[in-house]
C-alpha cells in the first residue's frame, strides 16, 4: 500500500485543492491501520467503502488498489468483482499497466488459464513496452503475473524462465526479491516437484533471514506466512 506521502506526491496537483483534504486524511487513517496491522479484511472493506463503493466516480487507481488489497488476503472473488468494474473502461499508462497485472494474477489464481492467456495475448505488447520505462520492481510485477499465467496453464518450465528475467536485488532488504522467490515456491508446489519445492522454500527462508529490518512490525511473520502458504499452493 502506498504511503500517504507517496500518494500525495503521485497526485500532487489534485491534493492542492482543499476539497480533497478530507480524502487524504481518510487515506492516512487507513495507511496507519495498514502500518499497524498489515493486510486485513477490515482494511480491505474500509478502503473499498471509502474510495470505491461510496464514491460516484472512483479513480482507476483506487479500484485497482482495492482489488490488490483483497488479493493479498486471498479473497479472489472480491478482487474479481472490483476488476470487473474496469473491463469496459478505456485505460492507458500506469492505470492500464496496474489493471493488466492484477487481471492476469486474478485470472490465473482462479484457474481461468485460457482467459488469462487470451488477456495476455491482447495486452502483452503494451505491458512489455510500458514496463521498459518503469522501475525494476514494477517490471518484476509484470514477470510475476506472466509466470502465474504460465503456471495456471501448467507450463511450469516457461513460468520459471519468466521469473529468471534478470532481476537485480535492490539492496539488502528487498521485498520484491522475496516476492519473486515466494512465487517460485508456489510454482514448484503447483508442479508437484517436492525436491525443487524444498530448495525453493529454503532459498526464500534464507532471504528473510538476511533482512536487517522490516518496514512494519508485522512484516517478518507475514513474509514467513506467505512462504508457508506458497508451499501449499496458496498465493
Short mmCIF file of C-alpha atoms in Angstrom, two decimals, residues 52-152:
data_model
loop_
_atom_site.label_atom_id
_atom_site.label_comp_id
_atom_site.label_asym_id
_atom_site.label_seq_id
_atom_site.Cartn_x
_atom_site.Cartn_y
_atom_site.Cartn_z
CA UNK A 52 -14.84 2.92 -4.40
CA UNK A 53 -18.23 1.79 -3.08
CA UNK A 54 -19.40 5.18 -1.80
CA UNK A 55 -17.76 7.29 -4.50
CA UNK A 56 -19.69 8.44 -7.56
CA UNK A 57 -16.73 8.17 -9.91
CA UNK A 58 -13.95 6.20 -8.20
CA UNK A 59 -10.44 6.62 -9.57
CA UNK A 60 -8.99 3.73 -11.56
CA UNK A 61 -6.01 3.56 -9.22
CA UNK A 62 -8.35 3.10 -6.23
CA UNK A 63 -10.31 0.32 -7.94
CA UNK A 64 -7.06 -1.46 -8.80
CA UNK A 65 -5.73 -0.89 -5.27
CA UNK A 66 -8.91 -2.34 -3.79
CA UNK A 67 -8.58 -5.45 -5.94
CA UNK A 68 -4.92 -5.73 -4.98
CA UNK A 69 -5.70 -5.50 -1.27
CA UNK A 70 -8.33 -8.23 -1.47
CA UNK A 71 -5.88 -10.37 -3.42
CA UNK A 72 -3.41 -10.04 -0.55
CA UNK A 73 -5.89 -11.73 1.82
CA UNK A 74 -6.72 -14.37 -0.82
CA UNK A 75 -10.24 -13.04 -1.39
CA UNK A 76 -10.11 -13.66 -5.13
CA UNK A 77 -13.87 -13.24 -5.65
CA UNK A 78 -13.84 -9.71 -4.26
CA UNK A 79 -10.75 -8.90 -6.31
CA UNK A 80 -12.56 -10.17 -9.42
CA UNK A 81 -15.60 -8.06 -8.61
CA UNK A 82 -13.64 -4.82 -8.44
CA UNK A 83 -11.54 -5.59 -11.50
CA UNK A 84 -14.74 -6.20 -13.46
CA UNK A 85 -15.59 -2.52 -12.94
CA UNK A 86 -12.79 -1.66 -15.34
CA UNK A 87 -13.49 -4.16 -18.12
CA UNK A 88 -15.17 -1.62 -20.40
CA UNK A 89 -13.09 1.40 -19.40
CA UNK A 90 -10.55 2.83 -21.81
CA UNK A 91 -7.33 2.82 -19.83
CA UNK A 92 -3.83 3.94 -20.60
CA UNK A 93 -0.45 4.37 -18.99
CA UNK A 94 0.06 3.45 -15.36
CA UNK A 95 -3.64 2.75 -14.78
CA UNK A 96 -3.73 0.21 -17.59
CA UNK A 97 -0.46 -1.39 -16.53
CA UNK A 98 -1.68 -1.91 -12.97
CA UNK A 99 -5.02 -3.24 -14.19
CA UNK A 100 -3.35 -5.71 -16.57
CA UNK A 101 -1.11 -7.10 -13.85
CA UNK A 102 -3.96 -7.59 -11.38
CA UNK A 103 -6.20 -9.14 -14.06
CA UNK A 104 -3.55 -11.66 -15.09
CA UNK A 105 -2.93 -12.60 -11.47
CA UNK A 106 -6.63 -12.94 -10.71
CA UNK A 107 -7.48 -14.99 -13.78
CA UNK A 108 -4.53 -17.27 -13.13
CA UNK A 109 -5.24 -17.77 -9.44
CA UNK A 110 -8.91 -18.55 -10.09
CA UNK A 111 -7.96 -21.23 -12.62
CA UNK A 112 -9.18 -19.36 -15.69
CA UNK A 113 -5.99 -20.05 -17.57
CA UNK A 114 -7.49 -19.79 -21.06
CA UNK A 115 -8.92 -16.37 -20.24
CA UNK A 116 -5.55 -15.41 -18.76
CA UNK A 117 -3.77 -16.45 -21.94
CA UNK A 118 -6.22 -14.54 -24.12
CA UNK A 119 -5.84 -11.46 -21.92
CA UNK A 120 -2.06 -11.73 -22.08
CA UNK A 121 -2.11 -12.05 -25.87
CA UNK A 122 -4.27 -8.93 -26.13
CA UNK A 123 -2.18 -6.77 -23.80
CA UNK A 124 1.37 -8.19 -23.87
CA UNK A 125 2.78 -5.63 -26.29
CA UNK A 126 1.52 -2.75 -24.18
CA UNK A 127 2.78 -4.32 -20.97
CA UNK A 128 6.26 -5.01 -22.28
CA UNK A 129 6.64 -1.59 -23.86
CA UNK A 130 5.37 0.21 -20.78
CA UNK A 131 7.49 -1.88 -18.41
CA UNK A 132 10.68 -0.80 -20.18
CA UNK A 133 10.18 2.69 -18.77
CA UNK A 134 9.34 1.60 -15.24
CA UNK A 135 11.30 0.64 -12.13
CA UNK A 136 12.83 -2.85 -11.70
CA UNK A 137 10.17 -3.59 -9.09
CA UNK A 138 7.34 -2.78 -11.49
CA UNK A 139 8.98 -4.89 -14.18
CA UNK A 140 9.14 -7.71 -11.64
CA UNK A 141 5.40 -7.34 -11.00
CA UNK A 142 4.78 -7.93 -14.71
CA UNK A 143 7.01 -11.01 -14.90
CA UNK A 144 5.42 -12.48 -11.78
CA UNK A 145 1.96 -12.04 -13.34
CA UNK A 146 3.15 -13.62 -16.59
CA UNK A 147 4.74 -16.51 -14.70
CA UNK A 148 1.49 -17.13 -12.82
CA UNK A 149 -0.31 -17.26 -16.17
CA UNK A 150 2.01 -20.00 -17.44
CA UNK A 151 1.76 -21.79 -14.10
CA UNK A 152 -2.04 -21.81 -14.33
#
